[in-house]
């Protein structure tokens, strides 16, 4: 849900932060109101069409999946009339399939895709201001978050290693 809201903000040229509601309250509250209206409409449609949705489950996958792929490609092309959009959804679909096959979480990939450009911009600004990466370590907040991130990374790698050893021993 956060990724969807963040991408909605990026589409409208908004950057998430503490001043988002102060500077752009009309757009943000408009997006929230649209989400609420869409939720209510979805509730009504789901209640009235639930029997039809159950019938869709009876369609064989070899018919349903190509139909969904075609509709996705048509929708992507219809948005901007560009083949690049169709190529993008196909490439990201393959990436998502690979992530699914190897059991990798997709949330970090989506978040990096959404905030990667902003992160790169601010890192570049910081490096231009301080002339070296080592200057960041003179700030206690940076130190705290950096070492927390390193700790989380080490802890998750340790847990994965221990579960691997436990599976190997059995």
mmCIF file with all atom_site columns, C-alpha atoms in Angstrom:
data_model
loop_
_atom_site.group_PDB
_atom_site.id
_atom_site.type_symbol
_atom_site.label_atom_id
_atom_site.label_alt_id
_atom_site.label_comp_id
_atom_site.label_asym_id
_atom_site.label_entity_id
_atom_site.label_seq_id
_atom_site.pdbx_PDB_ins_code
_atom_site.Cartn_x
_atom_site.Cartn_y
_atom_site.Cartn_z
_atom_site.occupancy
_atom_site.B_iso_or_equiv
_atom_site.pdbx_formal_charge
_atom_site.auth_seq_id
_atom_site.auth_comp_id
_atom_site.auth_asym_id
_atom_site.auth_atom_id
_atom_site.pdbx_PDB_model_num
ATOM 1   C CA . UNK A 1 1   ? 0.000   0.000   0.000   1.00 0.00 ? 1   UNK A CA 1
ATOM 2   C CA . UNK A 1 2   ? 2.862   2.349   0.810   1.00 0.00 ? 2   UNK A CA 1
ATOM 3   C CA . UNK A 1 3   ? 4.437   1.666   -2.574  1.00 0.00 ? 3   UNK A CA 1
ATOM 4   C CA . UNK A 1 4   ? 1.167   2.505   -4.320  1.00 0.00 ? 4   UNK A CA 1
ATOM 5   C CA . UNK A 1 5   ? 0.773   5.774   -2.403  1.00 0.00 ? 5   UNK A CA 1
ATOM 6   C CA . UNK A 1 6   ? 4.419   6.692   -2.967  1.00 0.00 ? 6   UNK A CA 1
ATOM 7   C CA . UNK A 1 7   ? 4.098   6.069   -6.684  1.00 0.00 ? 7   UNK A CA 1
ATOM 8   C CA . UNK A 1 8   ? 0.905   8.165   -6.727  1.00 0.00 ? 8   UNK A CA 1
ATOM 9   C CA . UNK A 1 9   ? 2.784   11.004  -5.063  1.00 0.00 ? 9   UNK A CA 1
ATOM 10  C CA . UNK A 1 10  ? 5.676   10.673  -7.532  1.00 0.00 ? 10  UNK A CA 1
ATOM 11  C CA . UNK A 1 11  ? 3.258   10.794  -10.478 1.00 0.00 ? 11  UNK A CA 1
ATOM 12  C CA . UNK A 1 12  ? 1.997   14.141  -9.184  1.00 0.00 ? 12  UNK A CA 1
ATOM 13  C CA . UNK A 1 13  ? 5.532   15.447  -8.613  1.00 0.00 ? 13  UNK A CA 1
ATOM 14  C CA . UNK A 1 14  ? 5.337   15.259  -4.819  1.00 0.00 ? 14  UNK A CA 1
ATOM 15  C CA . UNK A 1 15  ? 8.097   14.046  -2.556  1.00 0.00 ? 15  UNK A CA 1
ATOM 16  C CA . UNK A 1 16  ? 7.151   12.360  0.684   1.00 0.00 ? 16  UNK A CA 1
ATOM 17  C CA . UNK A 1 17  ? 8.344   14.203  3.740   1.00 0.00 ? 17  UNK A CA 1
ATOM 18  C CA . UNK A 1 18  ? 7.251   16.268  6.713   1.00 0.00 ? 18  UNK A CA 1
ATOM 19  C CA . UNK A 1 19  ? 6.042   19.220  4.607   1.00 0.00 ? 19  UNK A CA 1
ATOM 20  C CA . UNK A 1 20  ? 3.955   17.146  2.212   1.00 0.00 ? 20  UNK A CA 1
ATOM 21  C CA . UNK A 1 21  ? 0.657   17.893  3.951   1.00 0.00 ? 21  UNK A CA 1
ATOM 22  C CA . UNK A 1 22  ? 1.535   21.549  4.489   1.00 0.00 ? 22  UNK A CA 1
ATOM 23  C CA . UNK A 1 23  ? 2.576   22.435  0.941   1.00 0.00 ? 23  UNK A CA 1
ATOM 24  C CA . UNK A 1 24  ? 0.349   20.107  -1.079  1.00 0.00 ? 24  UNK A CA 1
ATOM 25  C CA . UNK A 1 25  ? -2.611  19.349  1.157   1.00 0.00 ? 25  UNK A CA 1
ATOM 26  C CA . UNK A 1 26  ? -5.186  19.614  -1.644  1.00 0.00 ? 26  UNK A CA 1
ATOM 27  C CA . UNK A 1 27  ? -3.508  16.955  -3.805  1.00 0.00 ? 27  UNK A CA 1
ATOM 28  C CA . UNK A 1 28  ? -2.786  14.615  -0.901  1.00 0.00 ? 28  UNK A CA 1
ATOM 29  C CA . UNK A 1 29  ? -6.288  14.791  0.501   1.00 0.00 ? 29  UNK A CA 1
ATOM 30  C CA . UNK A 1 30  ? -7.673  14.413  -3.021  1.00 0.00 ? 30  UNK A CA 1
ATOM 31  C CA . UNK A 1 31  ? -5.702  11.185  -3.411  1.00 0.00 ? 31  UNK A CA 1
ATOM 32  C CA . UNK A 1 32  ? -6.937  9.951   -0.024  1.00 0.00 ? 32  UNK A CA 1
ATOM 33  C CA . UNK A 1 33  ? -10.546 10.816  -0.922  1.00 0.00 ? 33  UNK A CA 1
ATOM 34  C CA . UNK A 1 34  ? -10.193 8.992   -4.249  1.00 0.00 ? 34  UNK A CA 1
ATOM 35  C CA . UNK A 1 35  ? -8.851  5.940   -2.401  1.00 0.00 ? 35  UNK A CA 1
ATOM 36  C CA . UNK A 1 36  ? -11.872 5.963   -0.081  1.00 0.00 ? 36  UNK A CA 1
ATOM 37  C CA . UNK A 1 37  ? -14.341 6.340   -2.954  1.00 0.00 ? 37  UNK A CA 1
ATOM 38  C CA . UNK A 1 38  ? -12.599 3.539   -4.866  1.00 0.00 ? 38  UNK A CA 1
ATOM 39  C CA . UNK A 1 39  ? -12.801 1.315   -1.792  1.00 0.00 ? 39  UNK A CA 1
ATOM 40  C CA . UNK A 1 40  ? -16.532 1.869   -1.498  1.00 0.00 ? 40  UNK A CA 1
ATOM 41  C CA . UNK A 1 41  ? -17.081 1.241   -5.215  1.00 0.00 ? 41  UNK A CA 1
ATOM 42  C CA . UNK A 1 42  ? -14.989 -1.929  -5.017  1.00 0.00 ? 42  UNK A CA 1
ATOM 43  C CA . UNK A 1 43  ? -17.079 -3.122  -2.072  1.00 0.00 ? 43  UNK A CA 1
ATOM 44  C CA . UNK A 1 44  ? -20.324 -2.656  -4.015  1.00 0.00 ? 44  UNK A CA 1
ATOM 45  C CA . UNK A 1 45  ? -18.931 -4.311  -7.157  1.00 0.00 ? 45  UNK A CA 1
ATOM 46  C CA . UNK A 1 46  ? -17.551 -7.247  -5.181  1.00 0.00 ? 46  UNK A CA 1
ATOM 47  C CA . UNK A 1 47  ? -20.846 -7.832  -3.395  1.00 0.00 ? 47  UNK A CA 1
ATOM 48  C CA . UNK A 1 48  ? -22.856 -7.750  -6.589  1.00 0.00 ? 48  UNK A CA 1
ATOM 49  C CA . UNK A 1 49  ? -20.473 -9.680  -8.850  1.00 0.00 ? 49  UNK A CA 1
ATOM 50  C CA . UNK A 1 50  ? -19.023 -12.309 -6.503  1.00 0.00 ? 50  UNK A CA 1
ATOM 51  C CA . UNK A 1 51  ? -20.709 -15.215 -8.314  1.00 0.00 ? 51  UNK A CA 1
ATOM 52  C CA . UNK A 1 52  ? -19.200 -14.095 -11.617 1.00 0.00 ? 52  UNK A CA 1
ATOM 53  C CA . UNK A 1 53  ? -15.760 -13.810 -10.049 1.00 0.00 ? 53  UNK A CA 1
ATOM 54  C CA . UNK A 1 54  ? -16.047 -17.387 -8.802  1.00 0.00 ? 54  UNK A CA 1
ATOM 55  C CA . UNK A 1 55  ? -16.824 -18.491 -12.367 1.00 0.00 ? 55  UNK A CA 1
ATOM 56  C CA . UNK A 1 56  ? -13.573 -16.878 -13.550 1.00 0.00 ? 56  UNK A CA 1
ATOM 57  C CA . UNK A 1 57  ? -11.700 -19.289 -11.289 1.00 0.00 ? 57  UNK A CA 1
ATOM 58  C CA . UNK A 1 58  ? -13.069 -22.167 -13.365 1.00 0.00 ? 58  UNK A CA 1
ATOM 59  C CA . UNK A 1 59  ? -11.348 -20.879 -16.523 1.00 0.00 ? 59  UNK A CA 1
ATOM 60  C CA . UNK A 1 60  ? -8.191  -22.929 -17.206 1.00 0.00 ? 60  UNK A CA 1
ATOM 61  C CA . UNK A 1 61  ? -4.891  -21.183 -16.561 1.00 0.00 ? 61  UNK A CA 1
ATOM 62  C CA . UNK A 1 62  ? -3.638  -21.770 -20.104 1.00 0.00 ? 62  UNK A CA 1
ATOM 63  C CA . UNK A 1 63  ? -6.493  -19.544 -21.311 1.00 0.00 ? 63  UNK A CA 1
ATOM 64  C CA . UNK A 1 64  ? -6.655  -17.032 -18.462 1.00 0.00 ? 64  UNK A CA 1
ATOM 65  C CA . UNK A 1 65  ? -2.967  -16.114 -18.137 1.00 0.00 ? 65  UNK A CA 1
ATOM 66  C CA . UNK A 1 66  ? -2.384  -15.164 -21.806 1.00 0.00 ? 66  UNK A CA 1
ATOM 67  C CA . UNK A 1 67  ? -5.601  -13.145 -21.715 1.00 0.00 ? 67  UNK A CA 1
ATOM 68  C CA . UNK A 1 68  ? -4.360  -11.238 -18.661 1.00 0.00 ? 68  UNK A CA 1
ATOM 69  C CA . UNK A 1 69  ? -0.986  -10.653 -20.335 1.00 0.00 ? 69  UNK A CA 1
ATOM 70  C CA . UNK A 1 70  ? -2.658  -9.277  -23.459 1.00 0.00 ? 70  UNK A CA 1
ATOM 71  C CA . UNK A 1 71  ? -4.881  -6.956  -21.430 1.00 0.00 ? 71  UNK A CA 1
ATOM 72  C CA . UNK A 1 72  ? -1.867  -5.703  -19.453 1.00 0.00 ? 72  UNK A CA 1
ATOM 73  C CA . UNK A 1 73  ? 0.059   -4.987  -22.655 1.00 0.00 ? 73  UNK A CA 1
ATOM 74  C CA . UNK A 1 74  ? -2.914  -3.202  -24.226 1.00 0.00 ? 74  UNK A CA 1
ATOM 75  C CA . UNK A 1 75  ? -3.385  -1.114  -21.077 1.00 0.00 ? 75  UNK A CA 1
ATOM 76  C CA . UNK A 1 76  ? 0.295   -0.204  -20.910 1.00 0.00 ? 76  UNK A CA 1
ATOM 77  C CA . UNK A 1 77  ? 0.343   0.807   -24.567 1.00 0.00 ? 77  UNK A CA 1
ATOM 78  C CA . UNK A 1 78  ? -2.912  2.767   -24.274 1.00 0.00 ? 78  UNK A CA 1
ATOM 79  C CA . UNK A 1 79  ? -1.525  4.897   -21.442 1.00 0.00 ? 79  UNK A CA 1
ATOM 80  C CA . UNK A 1 80  ? 1.093   6.783   -23.501 1.00 0.00 ? 80  UNK A CA 1
ATOM 81  C CA . UNK A 1 81  ? 0.968   5.086   -26.933 1.00 0.00 ? 81  UNK A CA 1
ATOM 82  C CA . UNK A 1 82  ? 4.555   3.878   -26.530 1.00 0.00 ? 82  UNK A CA 1
ATOM 83  C CA . UNK A 1 83  ? 6.004   0.418   -27.052 1.00 0.00 ? 83  UNK A CA 1
ATOM 84  C CA . UNK A 1 84  ? 8.544   1.213   -24.308 1.00 0.00 ? 84  UNK A CA 1
ATOM 85  C CA . UNK A 1 85  ? 5.775   0.885   -21.709 1.00 0.00 ? 85  UNK A CA 1
ATOM 86  C CA . UNK A 1 86  ? 4.898   -2.578  -22.983 1.00 0.00 ? 86  UNK A CA 1
ATOM 87  C CA . UNK A 1 87  ? 8.563   -3.578  -22.912 1.00 0.00 ? 87  UNK A CA 1
ATOM 88  C CA . UNK A 1 88  ? 8.839   -2.238  -19.374 1.00 0.00 ? 88  UNK A CA 1
ATOM 89  C CA . UNK A 1 89  ? 5.953   -4.307  -18.033 1.00 0.00 ? 89  UNK A CA 1
ATOM 90  C CA . UNK A 1 90  ? 7.315   -7.400  -19.758 1.00 0.00 ? 90  UNK A CA 1
ATOM 91  C CA . UNK A 1 91  ? 10.798  -6.874  -18.301 1.00 0.00 ? 91  UNK A CA 1
ATOM 92  C CA . UNK A 1 92  ? 9.456   -6.183  -14.819 1.00 0.00 ? 92  UNK A CA 1
ATOM 93  C CA . UNK A 1 93  ? 7.171   -9.185  -15.170 1.00 0.00 ? 93  UNK A CA 1
ATOM 94  C CA . UNK A 1 94  ? 10.180  -11.398 -15.887 1.00 0.00 ? 94  UNK A CA 1
ATOM 95  C CA . UNK A 1 95  ? 12.023  -9.865  -12.930 1.00 0.00 ? 95  UNK A CA 1
ATOM 96  C CA . UNK A 1 96  ? 8.998   -10.528 -10.707 1.00 0.00 ? 96  UNK A CA 1
ATOM 97  C CA . UNK A 1 97  ? 8.818   -14.125 -11.948 1.00 0.00 ? 97  UNK A CA 1
ATOM 98  C CA . UNK A 1 98  ? 12.510  -14.664 -11.183 1.00 0.00 ? 98  UNK A CA 1
ATOM 99  C CA . UNK A 1 99  ? 12.031  -13.182 -7.718  1.00 0.00 ? 99  UNK A CA 1
ATOM 100 C CA . UNK A 1 100 ? 9.054   -15.487 -7.159  1.00 0.00 ? 100 UNK A CA 1
ATOM 101 C CA . UNK A 1 101 ? 10.930  -18.569 -8.414  1.00 0.00 ? 101 UNK A CA 1
ATOM 102 C CA . UNK A 1 102 ? 13.872  -17.969 -6.072  1.00 0.00 ? 102 UNK A CA 1
ATOM 103 C CA . UNK A 1 103 ? 11.655  -17.002 -3.130  1.00 0.00 ? 103 UNK A CA 1
ATOM 104 C CA . UNK A 1 104 ? 12.995  -13.451 -2.921  1.00 0.00 ? 104 UNK A CA 1
ATOM 105 C CA . UNK A 1 105 ? 10.850  -10.672 -1.441  1.00 0.00 ? 105 UNK A CA 1
ATOM 106 C CA . UNK A 1 106 ? 9.678   -8.120  -4.004  1.00 0.00 ? 106 UNK A CA 1
ATOM 107 C CA . UNK A 1 107 ? 9.007   -5.266  -1.568  1.00 0.00 ? 107 UNK A CA 1
ATOM 108 C CA . UNK A 1 108 ? 12.657  -4.088  -1.324  1.00 0.00 ? 108 UNK A CA 1
ATOM 109 C CA . UNK A 1 109 ? 12.915  -4.055  -5.119  1.00 0.00 ? 109 UNK A CA 1
ATOM 110 C CA . UNK A 1 110 ? 9.755   -1.947  -5.468  1.00 0.00 ? 110 UNK A CA 1
ATOM 111 C CA . UNK A 1 111 ? 10.870  0.495   -2.763  1.00 0.00 ? 111 UNK A CA 1
ATOM 112 C CA . UNK A 1 112 ? 14.326  0.871   -4.308  1.00 0.00 ? 112 UNK A CA 1
ATOM 113 C CA . UNK A 1 113 ? 12.753  1.455   -7.698  1.00 0.00 ? 113 UNK A CA 1
ATOM 114 C CA . UNK A 1 114 ? 10.489  4.162   -6.252  1.00 0.00 ? 114 UNK A CA 1
ATOM 115 C CA . UNK A 1 115 ? 12.944  6.033   -4.038  1.00 0.00 ? 115 UNK A CA 1
ATOM 116 C CA . UNK A 1 116 ? 16.249  5.171   -5.744  1.00 0.00 ? 116 UNK A CA 1
ATOM 117 C CA . UNK A 1 117 ? 16.425  8.338   -7.823  1.00 0.00 ? 117 UNK A CA 1
ATOM 118 C CA . UNK A 1 118 ? 15.662  10.578  -4.842  1.00 0.00 ? 118 UNK A CA 1
ATOM 119 C CA . UNK A 1 119 ? 18.242  8.739   -2.720  1.00 0.00 ? 119 UNK A CA 1
ATOM 120 C CA . UNK A 1 120 ? 20.878  9.146   -5.416  1.00 0.00 ? 120 UNK A CA 1
ATOM 121 C CA . UNK A 1 121 ? 20.155  12.873  -5.765  1.00 0.00 ? 121 UNK A CA 1
ATOM 122 C CA . UNK A 1 122 ? 20.472  13.579  -2.058  1.00 0.00 ? 122 UNK A CA 1
ATOM 123 C CA . UNK A 1 123 ? 23.569  11.401  -1.706  1.00 0.00 ? 123 UNK A CA 1
ATOM 124 C CA . UNK A 1 124 ? 25.197  13.318  -4.554  1.00 0.00 ? 124 UNK A CA 1
ATOM 125 C CA . UNK A 1 125 ? 24.293  16.632  -2.875  1.00 0.00 ? 125 UNK A CA 1
ATOM 126 C CA . UNK A 1 126 ? 25.745  15.468  0.412   1.00 0.00 ? 126 UNK A CA 1
ATOM 127 C CA . UNK A 1 127 ? 28.962  14.281  -1.212  1.00 0.00 ? 127 UNK A CA 1
ATOM 128 C CA . UNK A 1 128 ? 29.336  17.586  -3.072  1.00 0.00 ? 128 UNK A CA 1
ATOM 129 C CA . UNK A 1 129 ? 28.816  19.521  0.159   1.00 0.00 ? 129 UNK A CA 1
ATOM 130 C CA . UNK A 1 130 ? 31.147  17.477  2.378   1.00 0.00 ? 130 UNK A CA 1
ATOM 131 C CA . UNK A 1 131 ? 33.681  16.380  -0.313  1.00 0.00 ? 131 UNK A CA 1
ATOM 132 C CA . UNK A 1 132 ? 33.969  12.824  1.087   1.00 0.00 ? 132 UNK A CA 1
ATOM 133 C CA . UNK A 1 133 ? 31.830  9.979   2.343   1.00 0.00 ? 133 UNK A CA 1
ATOM 134 C CA . UNK A 1 134 ? 33.696  9.909   5.651   1.00 0.00 ? 134 UNK A CA 1
ATOM 135 C CA . UNK A 1 135 ? 32.193  13.252  6.652   1.00 0.00 ? 135 UNK A CA 1
ATOM 136 C CA . UNK A 1 136 ? 28.825  11.568  7.058   1.00 0.00 ? 136 UNK A CA 1
ATOM 137 C CA . UNK A 1 137 ? 30.206  9.586   9.985   1.00 0.00 ? 137 UNK A CA 1
ATOM 138 C CA . UNK A 1 138 ? 30.653  12.794  11.988  1.00 0.00 ? 138 UNK A CA 1
ATOM 139 C CA . UNK A 1 139 ? 26.872  13.022  12.360  1.00 0.00 ? 139 UNK A CA 1
ATOM 140 C CA . UNK A 1 140 ? 25.407  10.920  15.195  1.00 0.00 ? 140 UNK A CA 1
ATOM 141 C CA . UNK A 1 141 ? 22.090  10.331  13.412  1.00 0.00 ? 141 UNK A CA 1
ATOM 142 C CA . UNK A 1 142 ? 23.884  8.949   10.358  1.00 0.00 ? 142 UNK A CA 1
ATOM 143 C CA . UNK A 1 143 ? 26.019  6.748   12.587  1.00 0.00 ? 143 UNK A CA 1
ATOM 144 C CA . UNK A 1 144 ? 22.951  5.383   14.361  1.00 0.00 ? 144 UNK A CA 1
ATOM 145 C CA . UNK A 1 145 ? 21.007  4.537   11.202  1.00 0.00 ? 145 UNK A CA 1
ATOM 146 C CA . UNK A 1 146 ? 24.075  3.218   9.389   1.00 0.00 ? 146 UNK A CA 1
ATOM 147 C CA . UNK A 1 147 ? 24.960  0.798   12.168  1.00 0.00 ? 147 UNK A CA 1
ATOM 148 C CA . UNK A 1 148 ? 21.319  -0.243  12.630  1.00 0.00 ? 148 UNK A CA 1
ATOM 149 C CA . UNK A 1 149 ? 21.174  -1.044  8.904   1.00 0.00 ? 149 UNK A CA 1
ATOM 150 C CA . UNK A 1 150 ? 24.437  -3.004  9.114   1.00 0.00 ? 150 UNK A CA 1
ATOM 151 C CA . UNK A 1 151 ? 23.115  -4.844  12.184  1.00 0.00 ? 151 UNK A CA 1
ATOM 152 C CA . UNK A 1 152 ? 19.869  -5.782  10.426  1.00 0.00 ? 152 UNK A CA 1
ATOM 153 C CA . UNK A 1 153 ? 21.823  -6.998  7.407   1.00 0.00 ? 153 UNK A CA 1
ATOM 154 C CA . UNK A 1 154 ? 24.199  -9.101  9.526   1.00 0.00 ? 154 UNK A CA 1
ATOM 155 C CA . UNK A 1 155 ? 21.311  -10.485 11.608  1.00 0.00 ? 155 UNK A CA 1
ATOM 156 C CA . UNK A 1 156 ? 19.297  -11.510 8.538   1.00 0.00 ? 156 UNK A CA 1
ATOM 157 C CA . UNK A 1 157 ? 22.339  -13.135 6.930   1.00 0.00 ? 157 UNK A CA 1
ATOM 158 C CA . UNK A 1 158 ? 23.043  -14.982 10.189  1.00 0.00 ? 158 UNK A CA 1
ATOM 159 C CA . UNK A 1 159 ? 19.445  -16.238 10.379  1.00 0.00 ? 159 UNK A CA 1
ATOM 160 C CA . UNK A 1 160 ? 19.577  -17.417 6.763   1.00 0.00 ? 160 UNK A CA 1
ATOM 161 C CA . UNK A 1 161 ? 22.883  -19.188 7.398   1.00 0.00 ? 161 UNK A CA 1
ATOM 162 C CA . UNK A 1 162 ? 21.523  -20.902 10.516  1.00 0.00 ? 162 UNK A CA 1
ATOM 163 C CA . UNK A 1 163 ? 18.368  -22.070 8.717   1.00 0.00 ? 163 UNK A CA 1
ATOM 164 C CA . UNK A 1 164 ? 20.536  -23.338 5.838   1.00 0.00 ? 164 UNK A CA 1
ATOM 165 C CA . UNK A 1 165 ? 22.713  -25.292 8.268   1.00 0.00 ? 165 UNK A CA 1
ATOM 166 C CA . UNK A 1 166 ? 19.652  -26.700 10.014  1.00 0.00 ? 166 UNK A CA 1
ATOM 167 C CA . UNK A 1 167 ? 18.161  -27.872 6.683   1.00 0.00 ? 167 UNK A CA 1
ATOM 168 C CA . UNK A 1 168 ? 21.507  -29.341 5.626   1.00 0.00 ? 168 UNK A CA 1
ATOM 169 C CA . UNK A 1 169 ? 21.871  -31.253 8.914   1.00 0.00 ? 169 UNK A CA 1
ATOM 170 C CA . UNK A 1 170 ? 18.438  -32.850 8.569   1.00 0.00 ? 170 UNK A CA 1
#
